[in-house]
Coordinates of C-alpha atoms (C1' of nucleotides) in Angstrom, one line a residue:
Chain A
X1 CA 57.0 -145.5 17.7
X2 CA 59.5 -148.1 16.5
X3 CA 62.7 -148.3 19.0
X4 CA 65.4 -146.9 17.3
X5 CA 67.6 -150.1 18.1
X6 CA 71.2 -149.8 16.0
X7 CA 73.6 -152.2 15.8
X8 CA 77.0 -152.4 13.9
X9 CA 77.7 -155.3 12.0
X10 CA 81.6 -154.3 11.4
X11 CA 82.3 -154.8 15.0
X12 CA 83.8 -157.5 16.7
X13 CA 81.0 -157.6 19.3
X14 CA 78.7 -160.4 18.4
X15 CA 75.3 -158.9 17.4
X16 CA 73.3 -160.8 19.8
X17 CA 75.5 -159.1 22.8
X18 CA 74.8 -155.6 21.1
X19 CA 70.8 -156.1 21.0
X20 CA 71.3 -157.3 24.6
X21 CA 73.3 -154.3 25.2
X22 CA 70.9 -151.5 23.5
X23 CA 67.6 -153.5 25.3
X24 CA 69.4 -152.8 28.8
X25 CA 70.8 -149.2 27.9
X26 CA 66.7 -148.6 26.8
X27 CA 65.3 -149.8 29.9
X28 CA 68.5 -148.4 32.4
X29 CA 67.7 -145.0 30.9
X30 CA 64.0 -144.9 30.9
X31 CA 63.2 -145.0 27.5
X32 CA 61.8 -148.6 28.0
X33 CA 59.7 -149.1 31.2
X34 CA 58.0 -151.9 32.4
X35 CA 55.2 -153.6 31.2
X36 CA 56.6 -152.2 27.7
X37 CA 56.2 -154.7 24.7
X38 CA 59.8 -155.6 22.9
X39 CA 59.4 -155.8 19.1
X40 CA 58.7 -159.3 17.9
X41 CA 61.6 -161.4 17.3
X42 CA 60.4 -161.2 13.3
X43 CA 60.5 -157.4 13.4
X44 CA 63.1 -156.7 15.0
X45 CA 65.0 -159.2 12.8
X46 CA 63.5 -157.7 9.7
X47 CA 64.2 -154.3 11.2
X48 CA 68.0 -154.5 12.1
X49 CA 68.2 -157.1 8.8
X50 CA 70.0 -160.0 10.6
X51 CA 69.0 -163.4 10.9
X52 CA 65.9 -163.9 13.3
X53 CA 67.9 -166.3 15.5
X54 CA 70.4 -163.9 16.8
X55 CA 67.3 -161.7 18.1
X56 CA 65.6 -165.2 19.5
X57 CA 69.1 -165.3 20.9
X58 CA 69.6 -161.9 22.5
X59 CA 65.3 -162.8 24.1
X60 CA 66.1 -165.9 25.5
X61 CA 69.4 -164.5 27.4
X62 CA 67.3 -161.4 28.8
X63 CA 64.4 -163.7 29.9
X64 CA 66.7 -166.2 31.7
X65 CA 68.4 -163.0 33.4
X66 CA 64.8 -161.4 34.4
X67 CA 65.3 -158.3 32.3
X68 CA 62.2 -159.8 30.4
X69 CA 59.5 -161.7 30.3
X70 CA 57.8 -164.0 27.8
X71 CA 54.3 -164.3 27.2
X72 CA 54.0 -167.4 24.6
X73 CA 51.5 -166.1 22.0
X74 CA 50.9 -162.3 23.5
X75 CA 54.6 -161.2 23.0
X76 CA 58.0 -160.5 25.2
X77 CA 57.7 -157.4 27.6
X78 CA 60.0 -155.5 30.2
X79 CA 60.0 -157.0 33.6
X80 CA 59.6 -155.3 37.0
X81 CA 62.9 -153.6 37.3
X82 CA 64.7 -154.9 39.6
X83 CA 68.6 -155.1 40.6
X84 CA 69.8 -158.2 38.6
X85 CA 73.3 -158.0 40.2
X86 CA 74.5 -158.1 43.9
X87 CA 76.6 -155.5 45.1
X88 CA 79.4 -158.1 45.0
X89 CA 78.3 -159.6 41.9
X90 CA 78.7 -155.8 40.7
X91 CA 82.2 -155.5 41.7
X92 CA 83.3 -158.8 40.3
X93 CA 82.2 -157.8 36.6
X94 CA 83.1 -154.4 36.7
X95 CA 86.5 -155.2 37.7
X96 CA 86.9 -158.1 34.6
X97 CA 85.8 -155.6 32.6
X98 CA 88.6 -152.9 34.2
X99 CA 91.2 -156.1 34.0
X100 CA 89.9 -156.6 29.7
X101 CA 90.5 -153.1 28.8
X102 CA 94.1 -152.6 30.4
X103 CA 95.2 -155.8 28.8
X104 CA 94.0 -154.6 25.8
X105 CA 95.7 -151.1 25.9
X106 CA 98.7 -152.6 27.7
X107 CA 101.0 -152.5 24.8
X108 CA 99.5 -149.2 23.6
X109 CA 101.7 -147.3 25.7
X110 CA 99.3 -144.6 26.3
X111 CA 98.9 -142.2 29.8
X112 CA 96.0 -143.1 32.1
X113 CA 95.0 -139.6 31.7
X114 CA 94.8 -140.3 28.1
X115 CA 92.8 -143.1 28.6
X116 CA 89.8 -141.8 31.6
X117 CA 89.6 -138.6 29.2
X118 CA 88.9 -140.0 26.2
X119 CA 86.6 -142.5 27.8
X120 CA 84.6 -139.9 29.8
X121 CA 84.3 -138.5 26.0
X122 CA 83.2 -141.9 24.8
X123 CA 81.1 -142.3 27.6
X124 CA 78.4 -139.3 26.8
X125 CA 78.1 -140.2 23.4
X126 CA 77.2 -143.6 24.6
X127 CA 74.7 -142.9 26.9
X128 CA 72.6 -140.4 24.8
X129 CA 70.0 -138.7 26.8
X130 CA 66.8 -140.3 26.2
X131 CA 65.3 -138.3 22.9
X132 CA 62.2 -136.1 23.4
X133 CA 59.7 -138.0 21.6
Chain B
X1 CA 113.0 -168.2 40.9
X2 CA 109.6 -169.6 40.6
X3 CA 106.9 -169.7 37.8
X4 CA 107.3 -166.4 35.1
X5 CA 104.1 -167.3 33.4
X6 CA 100.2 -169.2 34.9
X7 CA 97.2 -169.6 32.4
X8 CA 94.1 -170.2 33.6
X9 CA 92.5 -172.7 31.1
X10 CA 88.7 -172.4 32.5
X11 CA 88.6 -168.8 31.0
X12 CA 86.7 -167.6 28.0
X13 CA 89.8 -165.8 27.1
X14 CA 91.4 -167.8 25.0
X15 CA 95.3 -169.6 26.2
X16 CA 97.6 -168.3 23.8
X17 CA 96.6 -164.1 24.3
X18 CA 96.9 -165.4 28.2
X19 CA 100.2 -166.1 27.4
X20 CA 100.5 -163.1 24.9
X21 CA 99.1 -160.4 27.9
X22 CA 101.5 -162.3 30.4
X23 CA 104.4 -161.4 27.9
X24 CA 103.5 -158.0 27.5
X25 CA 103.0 -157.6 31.1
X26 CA 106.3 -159.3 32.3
X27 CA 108.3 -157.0 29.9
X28 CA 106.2 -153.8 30.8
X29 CA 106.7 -154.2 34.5
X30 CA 110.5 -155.0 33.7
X31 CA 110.6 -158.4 34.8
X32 CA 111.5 -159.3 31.3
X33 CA 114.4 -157.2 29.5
X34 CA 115.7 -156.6 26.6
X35 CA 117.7 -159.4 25.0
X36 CA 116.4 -161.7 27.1
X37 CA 115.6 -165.0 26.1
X38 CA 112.0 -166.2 26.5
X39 CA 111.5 -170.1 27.8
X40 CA 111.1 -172.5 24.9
X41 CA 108.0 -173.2 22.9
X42 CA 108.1 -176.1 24.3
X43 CA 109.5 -175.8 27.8
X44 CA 106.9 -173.4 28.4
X45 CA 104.2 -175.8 26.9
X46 CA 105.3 -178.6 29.4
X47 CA 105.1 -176.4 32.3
X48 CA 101.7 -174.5 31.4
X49 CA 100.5 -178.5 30.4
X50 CA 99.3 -177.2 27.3
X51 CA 99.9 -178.0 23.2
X52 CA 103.0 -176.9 22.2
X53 CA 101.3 -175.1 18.8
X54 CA 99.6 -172.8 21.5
X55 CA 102.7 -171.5 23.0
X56 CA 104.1 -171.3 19.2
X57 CA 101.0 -168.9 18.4
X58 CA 101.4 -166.6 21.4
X59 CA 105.4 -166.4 20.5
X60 CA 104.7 -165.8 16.5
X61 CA 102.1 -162.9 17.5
X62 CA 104.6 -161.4 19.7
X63 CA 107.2 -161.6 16.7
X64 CA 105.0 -159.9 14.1
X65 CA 104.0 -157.2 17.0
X66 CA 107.9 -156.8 17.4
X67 CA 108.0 -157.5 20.9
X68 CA 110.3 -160.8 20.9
X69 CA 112.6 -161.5 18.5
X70 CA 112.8 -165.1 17.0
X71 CA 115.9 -166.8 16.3
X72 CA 115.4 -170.4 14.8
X73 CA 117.6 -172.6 16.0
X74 CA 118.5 -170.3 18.9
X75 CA 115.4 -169.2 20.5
X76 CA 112.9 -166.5 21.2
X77 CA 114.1 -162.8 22.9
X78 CA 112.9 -160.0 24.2
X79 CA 113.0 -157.1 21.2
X80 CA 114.0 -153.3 21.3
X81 CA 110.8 -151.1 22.4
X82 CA 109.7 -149.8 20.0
X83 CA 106.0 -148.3 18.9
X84 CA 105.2 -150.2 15.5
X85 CA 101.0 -148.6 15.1
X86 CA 101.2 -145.0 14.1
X87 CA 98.9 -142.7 16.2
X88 CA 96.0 -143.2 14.2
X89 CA 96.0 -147.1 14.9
X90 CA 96.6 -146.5 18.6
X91 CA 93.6 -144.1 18.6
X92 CA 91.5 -146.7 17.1
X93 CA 92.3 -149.5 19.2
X94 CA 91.9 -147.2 22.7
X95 CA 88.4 -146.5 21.1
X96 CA 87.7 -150.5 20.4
X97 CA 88.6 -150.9 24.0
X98 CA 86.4 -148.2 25.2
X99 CA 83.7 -149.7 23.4
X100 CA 84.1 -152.9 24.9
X101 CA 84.3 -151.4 28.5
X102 CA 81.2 -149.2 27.9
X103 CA 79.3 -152.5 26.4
X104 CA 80.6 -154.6 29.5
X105 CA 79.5 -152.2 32.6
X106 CA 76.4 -150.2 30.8
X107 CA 73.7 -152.8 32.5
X108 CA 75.7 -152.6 35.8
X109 CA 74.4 -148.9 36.9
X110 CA 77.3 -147.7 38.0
X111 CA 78.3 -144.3 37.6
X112 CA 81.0 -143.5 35.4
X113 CA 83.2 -141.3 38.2
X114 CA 82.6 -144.6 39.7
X115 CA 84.2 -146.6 37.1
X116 CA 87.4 -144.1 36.3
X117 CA 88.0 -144.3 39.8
X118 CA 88.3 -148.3 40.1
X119 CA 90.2 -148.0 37.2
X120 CA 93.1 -145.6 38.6
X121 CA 93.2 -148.3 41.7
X122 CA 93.4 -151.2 39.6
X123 CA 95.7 -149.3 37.2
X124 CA 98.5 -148.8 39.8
X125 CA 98.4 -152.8 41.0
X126 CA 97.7 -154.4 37.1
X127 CA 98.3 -157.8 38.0
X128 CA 97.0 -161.1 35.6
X129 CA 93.1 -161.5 35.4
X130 CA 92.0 -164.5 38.3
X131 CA 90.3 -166.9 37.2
X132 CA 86.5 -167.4 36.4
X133 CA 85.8 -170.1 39.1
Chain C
X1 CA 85.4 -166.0 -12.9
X2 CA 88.0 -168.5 -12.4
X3 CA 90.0 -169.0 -9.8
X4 CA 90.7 -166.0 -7.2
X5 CA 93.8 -167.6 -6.0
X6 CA 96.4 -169.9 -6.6
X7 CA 99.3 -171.2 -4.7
X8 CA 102.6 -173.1 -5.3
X9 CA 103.3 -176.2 -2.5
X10 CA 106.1 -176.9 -3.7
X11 CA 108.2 -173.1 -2.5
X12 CA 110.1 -172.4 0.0
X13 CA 107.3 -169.9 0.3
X14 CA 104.7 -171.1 2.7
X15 CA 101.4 -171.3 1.9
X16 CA 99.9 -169.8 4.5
X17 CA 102.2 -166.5 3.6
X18 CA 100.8 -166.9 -0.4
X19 CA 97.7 -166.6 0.4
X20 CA 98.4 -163.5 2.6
X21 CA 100.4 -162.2 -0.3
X22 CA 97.7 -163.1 -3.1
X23 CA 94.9 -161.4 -0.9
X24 CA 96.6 -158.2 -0.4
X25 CA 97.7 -158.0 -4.4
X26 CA 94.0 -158.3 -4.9
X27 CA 92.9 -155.9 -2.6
X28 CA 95.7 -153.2 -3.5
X29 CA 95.0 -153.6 -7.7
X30 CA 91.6 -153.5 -7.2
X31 CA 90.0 -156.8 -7.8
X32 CA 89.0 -156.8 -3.9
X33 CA 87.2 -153.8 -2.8
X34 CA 85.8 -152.5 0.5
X35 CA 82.9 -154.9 1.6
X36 CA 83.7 -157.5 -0.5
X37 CA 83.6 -161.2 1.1
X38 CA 86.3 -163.6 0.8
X39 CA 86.0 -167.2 -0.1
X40 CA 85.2 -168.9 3.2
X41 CA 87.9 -170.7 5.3
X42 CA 87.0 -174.0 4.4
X43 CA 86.2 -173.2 0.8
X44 CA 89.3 -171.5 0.1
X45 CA 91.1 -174.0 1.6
X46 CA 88.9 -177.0 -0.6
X47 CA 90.2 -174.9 -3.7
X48 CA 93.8 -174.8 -2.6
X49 CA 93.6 -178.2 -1.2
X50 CA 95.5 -177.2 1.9
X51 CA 94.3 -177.4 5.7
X52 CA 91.5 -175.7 6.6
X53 CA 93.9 -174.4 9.5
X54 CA 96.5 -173.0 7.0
X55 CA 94.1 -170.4 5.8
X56 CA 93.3 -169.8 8.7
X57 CA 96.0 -168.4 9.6
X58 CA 96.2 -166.8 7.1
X59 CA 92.9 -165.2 7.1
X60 CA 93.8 -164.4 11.2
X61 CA 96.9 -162.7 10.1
X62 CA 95.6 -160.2 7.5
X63 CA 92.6 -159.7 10.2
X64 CA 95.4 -158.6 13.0
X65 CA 96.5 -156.1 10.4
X66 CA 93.7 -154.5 9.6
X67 CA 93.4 -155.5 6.0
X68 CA 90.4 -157.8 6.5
X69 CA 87.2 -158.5 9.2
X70 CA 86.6 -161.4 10.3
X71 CA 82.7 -161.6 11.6
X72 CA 82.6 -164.9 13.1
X73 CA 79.2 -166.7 11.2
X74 CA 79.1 -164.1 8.7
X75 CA 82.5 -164.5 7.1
X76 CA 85.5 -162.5 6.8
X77 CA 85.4 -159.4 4.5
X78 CA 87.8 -156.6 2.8
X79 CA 88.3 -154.0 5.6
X80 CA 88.4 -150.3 5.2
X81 CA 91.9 -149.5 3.6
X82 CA 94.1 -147.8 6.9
X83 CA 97.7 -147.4 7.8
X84 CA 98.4 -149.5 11.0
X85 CA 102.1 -148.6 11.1
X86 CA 103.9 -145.5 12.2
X87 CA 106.5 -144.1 10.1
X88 CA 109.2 -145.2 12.1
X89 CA 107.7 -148.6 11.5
X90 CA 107.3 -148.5 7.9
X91 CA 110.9 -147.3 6.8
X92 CA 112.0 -150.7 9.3
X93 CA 110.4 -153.0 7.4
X94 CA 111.5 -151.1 4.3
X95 CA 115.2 -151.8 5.0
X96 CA 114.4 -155.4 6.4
X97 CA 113.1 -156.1 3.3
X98 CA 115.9 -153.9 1.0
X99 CA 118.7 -156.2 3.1
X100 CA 117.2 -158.9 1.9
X101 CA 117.5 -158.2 -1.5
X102 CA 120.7 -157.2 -0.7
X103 CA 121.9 -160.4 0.3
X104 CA 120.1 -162.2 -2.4
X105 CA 121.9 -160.6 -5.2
X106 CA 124.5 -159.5 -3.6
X107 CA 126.7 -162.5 -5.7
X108 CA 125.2 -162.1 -8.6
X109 CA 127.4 -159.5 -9.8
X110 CA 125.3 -157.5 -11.4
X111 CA 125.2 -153.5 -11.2
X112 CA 123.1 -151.9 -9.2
X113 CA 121.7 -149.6 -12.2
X114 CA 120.5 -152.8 -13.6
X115 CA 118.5 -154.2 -10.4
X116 CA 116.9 -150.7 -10.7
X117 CA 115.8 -151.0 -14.1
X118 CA 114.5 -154.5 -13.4
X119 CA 112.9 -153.6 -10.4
X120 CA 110.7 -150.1 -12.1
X121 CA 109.7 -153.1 -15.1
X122 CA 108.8 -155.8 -12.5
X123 CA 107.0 -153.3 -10.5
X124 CA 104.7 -152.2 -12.7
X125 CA 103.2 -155.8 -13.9
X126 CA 103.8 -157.1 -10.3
X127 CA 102.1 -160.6 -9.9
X128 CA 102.4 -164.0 -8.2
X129 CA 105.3 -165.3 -7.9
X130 CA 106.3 -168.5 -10.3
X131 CA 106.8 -171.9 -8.8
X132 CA 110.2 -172.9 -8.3
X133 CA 110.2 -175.9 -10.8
Chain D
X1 CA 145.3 -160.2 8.6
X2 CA 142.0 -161.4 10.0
X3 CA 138.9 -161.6 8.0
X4 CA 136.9 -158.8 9.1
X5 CA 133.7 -160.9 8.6
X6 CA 130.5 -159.4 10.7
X7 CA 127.3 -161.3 11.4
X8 CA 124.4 -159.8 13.2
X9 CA 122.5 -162.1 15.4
X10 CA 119.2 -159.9 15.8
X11 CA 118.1 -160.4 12.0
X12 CA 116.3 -163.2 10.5
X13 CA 119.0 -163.8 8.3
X14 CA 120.3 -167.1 9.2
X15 CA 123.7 -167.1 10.2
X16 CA 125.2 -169.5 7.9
X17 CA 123.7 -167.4 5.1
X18 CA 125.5 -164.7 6.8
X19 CA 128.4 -166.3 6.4
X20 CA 128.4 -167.6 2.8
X21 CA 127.2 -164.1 1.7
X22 CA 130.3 -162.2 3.3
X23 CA 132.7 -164.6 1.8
X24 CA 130.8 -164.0 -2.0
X25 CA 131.0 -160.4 -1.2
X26 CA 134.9 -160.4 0.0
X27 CA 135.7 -162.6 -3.2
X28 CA 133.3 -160.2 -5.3
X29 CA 135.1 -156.8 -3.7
X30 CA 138.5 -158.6 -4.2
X31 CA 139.4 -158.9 -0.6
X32 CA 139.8 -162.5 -1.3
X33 CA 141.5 -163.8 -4.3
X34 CA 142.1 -166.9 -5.9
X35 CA 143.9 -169.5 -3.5
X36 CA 143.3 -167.1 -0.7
X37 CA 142.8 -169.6 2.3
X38 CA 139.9 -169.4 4.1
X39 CA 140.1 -169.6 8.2
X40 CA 139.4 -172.9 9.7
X41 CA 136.2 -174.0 10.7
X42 CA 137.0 -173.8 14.4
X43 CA 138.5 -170.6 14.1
X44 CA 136.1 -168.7 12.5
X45 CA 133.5 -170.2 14.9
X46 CA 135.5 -168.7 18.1
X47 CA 136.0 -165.6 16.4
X48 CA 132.2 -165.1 15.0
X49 CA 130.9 -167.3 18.4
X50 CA 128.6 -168.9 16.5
X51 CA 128.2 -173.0 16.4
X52 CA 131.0 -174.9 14.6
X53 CA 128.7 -176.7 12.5
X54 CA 127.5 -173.5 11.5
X55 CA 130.4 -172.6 9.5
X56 CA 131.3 -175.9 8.5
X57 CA 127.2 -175.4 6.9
X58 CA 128.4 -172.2 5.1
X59 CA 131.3 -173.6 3.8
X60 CA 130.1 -176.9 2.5
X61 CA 127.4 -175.3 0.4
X62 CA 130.5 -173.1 -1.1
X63 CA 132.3 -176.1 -1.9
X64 CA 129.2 -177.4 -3.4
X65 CA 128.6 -174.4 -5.8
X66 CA 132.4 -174.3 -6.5
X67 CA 133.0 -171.1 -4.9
X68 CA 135.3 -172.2 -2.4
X69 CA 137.8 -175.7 -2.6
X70 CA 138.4 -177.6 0.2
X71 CA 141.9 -179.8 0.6
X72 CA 141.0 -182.0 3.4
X73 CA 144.0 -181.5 5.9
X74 CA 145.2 -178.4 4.8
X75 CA 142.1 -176.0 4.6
X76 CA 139.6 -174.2 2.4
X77 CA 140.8 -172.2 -0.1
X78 CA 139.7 -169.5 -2.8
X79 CA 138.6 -171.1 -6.0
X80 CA 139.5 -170.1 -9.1
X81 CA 137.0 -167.0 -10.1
X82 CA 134.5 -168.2 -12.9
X83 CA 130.8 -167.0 -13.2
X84 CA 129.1 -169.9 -11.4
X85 CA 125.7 -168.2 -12.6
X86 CA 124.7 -168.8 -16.3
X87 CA 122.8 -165.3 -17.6
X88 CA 119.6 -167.0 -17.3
X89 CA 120.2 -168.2 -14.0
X90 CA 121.2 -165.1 -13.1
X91 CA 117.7 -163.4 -14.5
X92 CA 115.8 -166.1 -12.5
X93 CA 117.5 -165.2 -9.1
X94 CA 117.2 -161.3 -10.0
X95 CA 113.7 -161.8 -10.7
X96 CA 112.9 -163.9 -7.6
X97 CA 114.6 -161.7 -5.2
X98 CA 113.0 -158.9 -6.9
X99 CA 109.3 -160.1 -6.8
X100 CA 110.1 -161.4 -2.9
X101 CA 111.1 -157.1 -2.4
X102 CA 107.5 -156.4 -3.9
X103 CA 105.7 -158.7 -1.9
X104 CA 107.1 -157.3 1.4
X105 CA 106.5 -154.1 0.7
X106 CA 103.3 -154.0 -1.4
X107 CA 101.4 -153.1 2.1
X108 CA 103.6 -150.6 3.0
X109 CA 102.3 -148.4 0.7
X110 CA 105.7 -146.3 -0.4
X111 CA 105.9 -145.1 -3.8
X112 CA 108.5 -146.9 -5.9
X113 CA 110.4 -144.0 -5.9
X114 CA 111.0 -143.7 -2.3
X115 CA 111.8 -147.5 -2.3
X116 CA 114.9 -147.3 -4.9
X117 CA 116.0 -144.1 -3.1
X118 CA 116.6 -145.9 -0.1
X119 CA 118.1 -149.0 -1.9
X120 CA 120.4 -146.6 -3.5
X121 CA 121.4 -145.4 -0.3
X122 CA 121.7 -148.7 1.3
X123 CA 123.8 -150.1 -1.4
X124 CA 126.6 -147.6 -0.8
X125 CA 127.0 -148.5 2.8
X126 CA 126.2 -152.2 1.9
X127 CA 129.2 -152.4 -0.5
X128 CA 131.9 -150.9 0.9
X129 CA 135.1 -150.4 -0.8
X130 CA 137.7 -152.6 -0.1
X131 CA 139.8 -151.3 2.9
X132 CA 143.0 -150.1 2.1
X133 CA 145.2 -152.2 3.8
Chain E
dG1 C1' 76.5 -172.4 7.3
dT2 C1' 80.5 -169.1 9.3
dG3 C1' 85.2 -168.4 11.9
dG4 C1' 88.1 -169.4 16.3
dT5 C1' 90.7 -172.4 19.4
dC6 C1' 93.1 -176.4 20.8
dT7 C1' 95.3 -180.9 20.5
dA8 C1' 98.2 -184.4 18.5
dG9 C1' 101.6 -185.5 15.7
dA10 C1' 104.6 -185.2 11.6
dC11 C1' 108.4 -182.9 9.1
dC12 C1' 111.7 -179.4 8.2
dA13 C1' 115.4 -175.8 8.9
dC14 C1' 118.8 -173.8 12.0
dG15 C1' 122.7 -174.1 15.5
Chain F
dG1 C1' 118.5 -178.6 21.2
dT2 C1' 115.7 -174.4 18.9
dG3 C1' 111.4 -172.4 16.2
dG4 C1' 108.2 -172.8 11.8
dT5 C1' 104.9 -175.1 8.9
dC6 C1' 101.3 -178.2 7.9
dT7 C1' 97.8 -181.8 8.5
dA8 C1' 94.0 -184.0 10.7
dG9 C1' 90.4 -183.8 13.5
dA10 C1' 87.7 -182.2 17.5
dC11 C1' 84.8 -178.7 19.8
dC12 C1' 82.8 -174.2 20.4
dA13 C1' 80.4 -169.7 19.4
dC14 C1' 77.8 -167.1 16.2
dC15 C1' 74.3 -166.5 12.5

DNA sequence: GTGGTCTAGACCACG
DNA sequence: GTGGTCTAGACCACC
C-alpha cells in the first residue's frame, strides 16, 4: 500500500510543514503505527513531485522531534509513540495558534459563532477517519 | 497616556503585520476612532527603534485595506468602517485561517471541544501575541 | 517573445504601480492565464533595470489582492481569477477613480459627449500608457 | 459675495489641486469673470483652513499657466479668458486622464457601460449650474 | 535558484 | 513637519 500522502502546492503553507503535518495526522490517527517504514525520501519525492530536499527536510525535522527514527542504510521508521509535548508545552502552542487565527480574522468582522461552526465543519473533513483498507 | 503600540522583534511574525494587527486591534477595541490621527511614520519608528520603511509598509497596507486614511503632507487617520472583501473573500480567508489552525494544533492531540473552548476564553480577552522568549 | 513588460521612469507614475498595472492588463486580455509563472523578482527587475525591491512590491501587492501567488522558492504565479471586493467596495473605487477624471479634465473645456466617445474608442484598444516626453 | 469654494480633506486629491481646479471650474461656469479678483492668500487660507502656503501653491501655478494675473500689492485677479490649451494639448491631457480611468478600474471588472453611466451621473452633480445669485 | 523582511539612506511632493 | 518612492545591500526561509 502506498500512503496516500497529499499536499497542495497553491497554499501558503510551506510543503515541508504539510508532509510534516500529514506524517503526524497518519501516525495520531492510527493509520501509521510504530515500527512502520516511511517512504524513502526518493519516493516520496517522486510521488508528491517536489524536490527531494523538501521531503529530506520534513525527515530530519521529525527525527530531531522523535516522531521518527533513522536507520542510515535500512530506511526511516515510526518511533515509539510517545507524548512529544508537556502539558504546558501543549498549552503554550495551542494558544499561539488561537492568538494567529484571531489576528488573522480580526478585520474580518465575522461572529465567533460563525467562526467555531465553520471550524467544527472544517475540522471533520480534516481528520478523515482512517480508510478501511 | 503611555505606549499605544509594542512589537516584539524576536518573533517569527514579521514587524510591520505586528504593527498592522496592533492597528487593527486598537481601532476594533475602540481605542483608536475615527478621524483620528495615527503617530508618524516616523515618530512611531523612533519609539518602536525600528526602520522607518517598516512603519511606512504597515501604514500603506492599512491604506489599500481602507482602514487609515493617508494625507501627505498631513498625516495618516483612522478611516470610516467599512467592509471592502465581498462575502465570498471573507469566506475564503476564515477558511485559510482554519486551515492554518487545524495544521498548527493537529500533532498536539487535543480535542477539538477542547480547542473551541480555549478559543471562546481567549476570544473575550484578545490581547497582542507575547513574545516567543 | 520579446519583452512581457515595459515601463516608463521617467512618469509621474511609479514604477512599482506599472508593473502592477502591466501585469493585470496581461492577465485580464489574456496573454497571462491561470498557472502561468511570472518572470522572477530579480529577473523582472534585471529587465526593467529597477530595484529588485520595487517589484517586489509590486509582485506583494497583486499577491494581497488575489490576482497572483507567491510560493516562496517556487516563484509567484497567475492566481485563480476571483472578486475580492464587495459591491459596496467596487462602486467606491469606481467614483474615486471617475473624480479623478473629473478633476483632470474638468478645465479642458471639452463636452462631456466627447470624453464619452473618447473613452468607448480608448477602451477598446486599452494599452500602456505613453511616456510623458 | 464669498467664493463658495469647497475642498474635501479625506480624498487623495491634494488640496492645492483642489483649489486650482475650483477656481478653473468657477472661471469655466462663469462665476468668475475676467478681472474678477481673487481672495487673498491669507483669506482664503482662514476660510478653507488649510496652510497659507497652500493657496499661495494654487495660485502661483495659475499665474504660471496664465489663468490667473497677480498685481503684487493689490491682489490676484481674473485673467483675460483665452484657451490656454492648444487642440493637441488638449487630446494629450484627455487621453492621459482617460487611459489613468482605465487603469484603475481594469480590475474592477464593470462593463464599460456601467462605468459611463455613472460618469454621466456624476458629471451632473459635478458641474453644477452656476447659482443664481 | 526562489520570494520575504529589514535597514540605511536618498530624494520628492505636500502643507 | 508629513508620507511616498526608490536604491543598495544584507539576511533568512524555502525548494
Amino acid at each position: 500500500m502506498a500512503l496516500l500522502f497529499e499536499i497542495f502546492p497553491n497554499t501558503s503553507e510551506p510543503i515541508y510543514l504539510q508532509i510534516e503535518t500529514q506524517i503526524r495526522k497518519a501516525i495520531a490517527s492510527g493509520r501509521l503505527k510504530k515500527g512502520d517504514q516511511l517512504p524513502s525520501v526518493r519516493a516520496l519525492a517522486e510521488q508528491l513531485t517536489v524536490n527531494p530536499n523538501t521531503v529530506s527536510r520534513a525527515y530530519a525535522e521529525l527525527t530531531t522531534e522523535g516522531v521518527v527514527e533513522s536507520h542510515p542504510g535500512r530506511g526511516v521508521f515510526v518511533a515509539e509513540r510517545r507524548a512529544i509535548y508537556s502539558g504546558e508545552e501543549r498549552e503554550r502552542r495551542l494558544d499561539e495558534a488561537l492568538h494567529r487565527l484571531l489576528d488573522d480574522t480580526a478585520f474580518l468582522d465575522l461572529p465567533l459563532s460563525r467562526i467555531i461552526k465553520r471550524l467544527e465543519t472544517l475540522s471533520t473533513q480534516y481528520h478523515p477517519k482512517p480508510p478501511k483498507i
